[in-house]
PDB file of C-alpha atoms in Angstrom:
ATOM      1  CA  MET A  22     177.715 -20.897   3.270  1.00  0.00           C
ATOM      2  CA  GLU A  23     176.036 -17.596   4.605  1.00  0.00           C
ATOM      3  CA  LEU A  24     176.686 -16.026   8.125  1.00  0.00           C
ATOM      4  CA  ILE A  25     173.682 -14.831  10.072  1.00  0.00           C
ATOM      5  CA  ILE A  26     174.234 -11.551  11.342  1.00  0.00           C
ATOM      6  CA  TYR A  27     171.777  -9.459  13.838  1.00  0.00           C
ATOM      7  CA  ASN A  28     172.060  -5.527  13.700  1.00  0.00           C
ATOM      8  CA  ASP A  29     169.628  -3.103  14.925  1.00  0.00           C
ATOM      9  CA  GLY A  30     166.660  -5.542  14.940  1.00  0.00           C
ATOM     10  CA  THR A  31     167.350  -7.047  11.678  1.00  0.00           C
ATOM     11  CA  TYR A  32     168.826 -10.413  10.763  1.00  0.00           C
ATOM     12  CA  SER A  33     170.948 -10.320   7.592  1.00  0.00           C
ATOM     13  CA  LEU A  34     172.752 -13.033   5.486  1.00  0.00           C
ATOM     14  CA  VAL A  35     176.153 -12.358   4.640  1.00  0.00           C
ATOM     15  CA  GLU A  36     177.737 -14.572   2.033  1.00  0.00           C
ATOM     16  CA  VAL A  37     180.993 -16.240   2.998  1.00  0.00           C
ATOM     17  CA  THR A  38     183.726 -15.383   0.145  1.00  0.00           C
ATOM     18  CA  LYS A  39     187.160 -17.002  -0.646  1.00  0.00           C
ATOM     19  CA  GLN A  40     188.754 -13.611   0.221  1.00  0.00           C
ATOM     20  CA  MET A  41     187.173 -13.619   3.581  1.00  0.00           C
ATOM     21  CA  ILE A  42     188.850 -17.080   4.632  1.00  0.00           C
ATOM     22  CA  ASP A  43     191.991 -16.720   2.382  1.00  0.00           C
ATOM     23  CA  HIS A  44     194.174 -16.204   5.521  1.00  0.00           C
ATOM     24  CA  ILE A  45     192.659 -19.129   7.274  1.00  0.00           C
ATOM     25  CA  LYS A  46     194.877 -22.339   7.234  1.00  0.00           C
ATOM     26  CA  ILE A  47     192.673 -25.317   7.029  1.00  0.00           C
ATOM     27  CA  LEU A  48     194.845 -28.531   7.641  1.00  0.00           C
ATOM     28  CA  ALA A  49     192.062 -31.188   7.314  1.00  0.00           C
ATOM     29  CA  ASP A  50     188.651 -31.870   5.674  1.00  0.00           C
ATOM     30  CA  VAL A  51     186.045 -29.787   7.688  1.00  0.00           C
ATOM     31  CA  ASP A  52     182.298 -30.093   7.247  1.00  0.00           C
ATOM     32  CA  CYS A  53     180.188 -27.071   7.097  1.00  0.00           C
ATOM     33  CA  PHE A  54     179.445 -26.744  10.842  1.00  0.00           C
ATOM     34  CA  SER A  55     183.001 -27.198  11.698  1.00  0.00           C
ATOM     35  CA  LEU A  56     183.926 -24.400   9.298  1.00  0.00           C
ATOM     36  CA  CYS A  57     181.317 -22.221  10.697  1.00  0.00           C
ATOM     37  CA  ASP A  58     182.928 -22.572  14.250  1.00  0.00           C
ATOM     38  CA  ILE A  59     186.414 -21.674  12.632  1.00  0.00           C
ATOM     39  CA  ILE A  60     184.620 -18.643  11.240  1.00  0.00           C
ATOM     40  CA  ARG A  61     183.036 -17.618  14.325  1.00  0.00           C
ATOM     41  CA  LEU A  62     186.399 -17.969  16.129  1.00  0.00           C
ATOM     42  CA  GLU A  63     188.184 -15.787  13.565  1.00  0.00           C
ATOM     43  CA  PHE A  64     185.569 -13.054  12.946  1.00  0.00           C
ATOM     44  CA  THR A  65     183.917 -12.584  16.468  1.00  0.00           C
ATOM     45  CA  GLU A  66     184.622 -11.776  19.991  1.00  0.00           C
ATOM     46  CA  TYR A  67     182.592 -13.021  22.893  1.00  0.00           C
ATOM     47  CA  LEU A  68     180.920 -10.541  25.059  1.00  0.00           C
ATOM     48  CA  ASP A  69     180.401 -12.270  28.596  1.00  0.00           C
ATOM     49  CA  TYR A  70     177.620 -11.934  31.144  1.00  0.00           C
ATOM     50  CA  PRO A  71     175.149 -10.085  31.080  1.00  0.00           C
ATOM     51  CA  ILE A  72     175.367  -9.998  27.171  1.00  0.00           C
ATOM     52  CA  ASN A  73     176.342 -13.339  26.201  1.00  0.00           C
ATOM     53  CA  LEU A  74     176.661 -12.867  22.372  1.00  0.00           C
ATOM     54  CA  HIS A  75     179.349 -13.193  19.728  1.00  0.00           C
ATOM     55  CA  GLN A  76     180.031  -9.719  18.292  1.00  0.00           C
ATOM     56  CA  MET A  77     181.516  -9.264  14.940  1.00  0.00           C
ATOM     57  CA  LYS A  78     184.894  -7.515  15.235  1.00  0.00           C
ATOM     58  CA  ASP A  79     184.169  -5.193  12.398  1.00  0.00           C
ATOM     59  CA  GLY A  80     181.178  -3.877  14.166  1.00  0.00           C
ATOM     60  CA  SER A  81     178.642  -5.208  11.888  1.00  0.00           C
ATOM     61  CA  GLY A  82     176.536  -6.862  14.341  1.00  0.00           C
ATOM     62  CA  TYR A  83     176.083 -10.154  16.390  1.00  0.00           C
ATOM     63  CA  PHE A  84     176.875 -13.263  14.948  1.00  0.00           C
ATOM     64  CA  TYR A  85     173.890 -15.934  15.203  1.00  0.00           C
ATOM     65  CA  GLY A  86     175.118 -18.780  12.935  1.00  0.00           C
ATOM     66  CA  CYS A  87     175.548 -20.317   9.633  1.00  0.00           C
ATOM     67  CA  ILE A  88     173.590 -21.487   6.750  1.00  0.00           C
ATOM     68  CA  CYS A  89     175.043 -24.545   5.005  1.00  0.00           C
ATOM     69  CA  ARG A  90     173.901 -24.870   1.499  1.00  0.00           C
TER      70      ARG A  90
END
């Protein structure tokens, strides 16, 4: 799985590693899209009107989604 991050006019793919999600407890089977929602909730904060985007908490850019492979 990779995250799509937008920063300074460029879209980047960031690979999700086991170290990134080690602290997240998943109690049931989840598909890739559900895992994407869990990661979005964990690693972003929502910027309300007028921006309406999910900004990465580490300041690396804006979260746009996931690619499931």
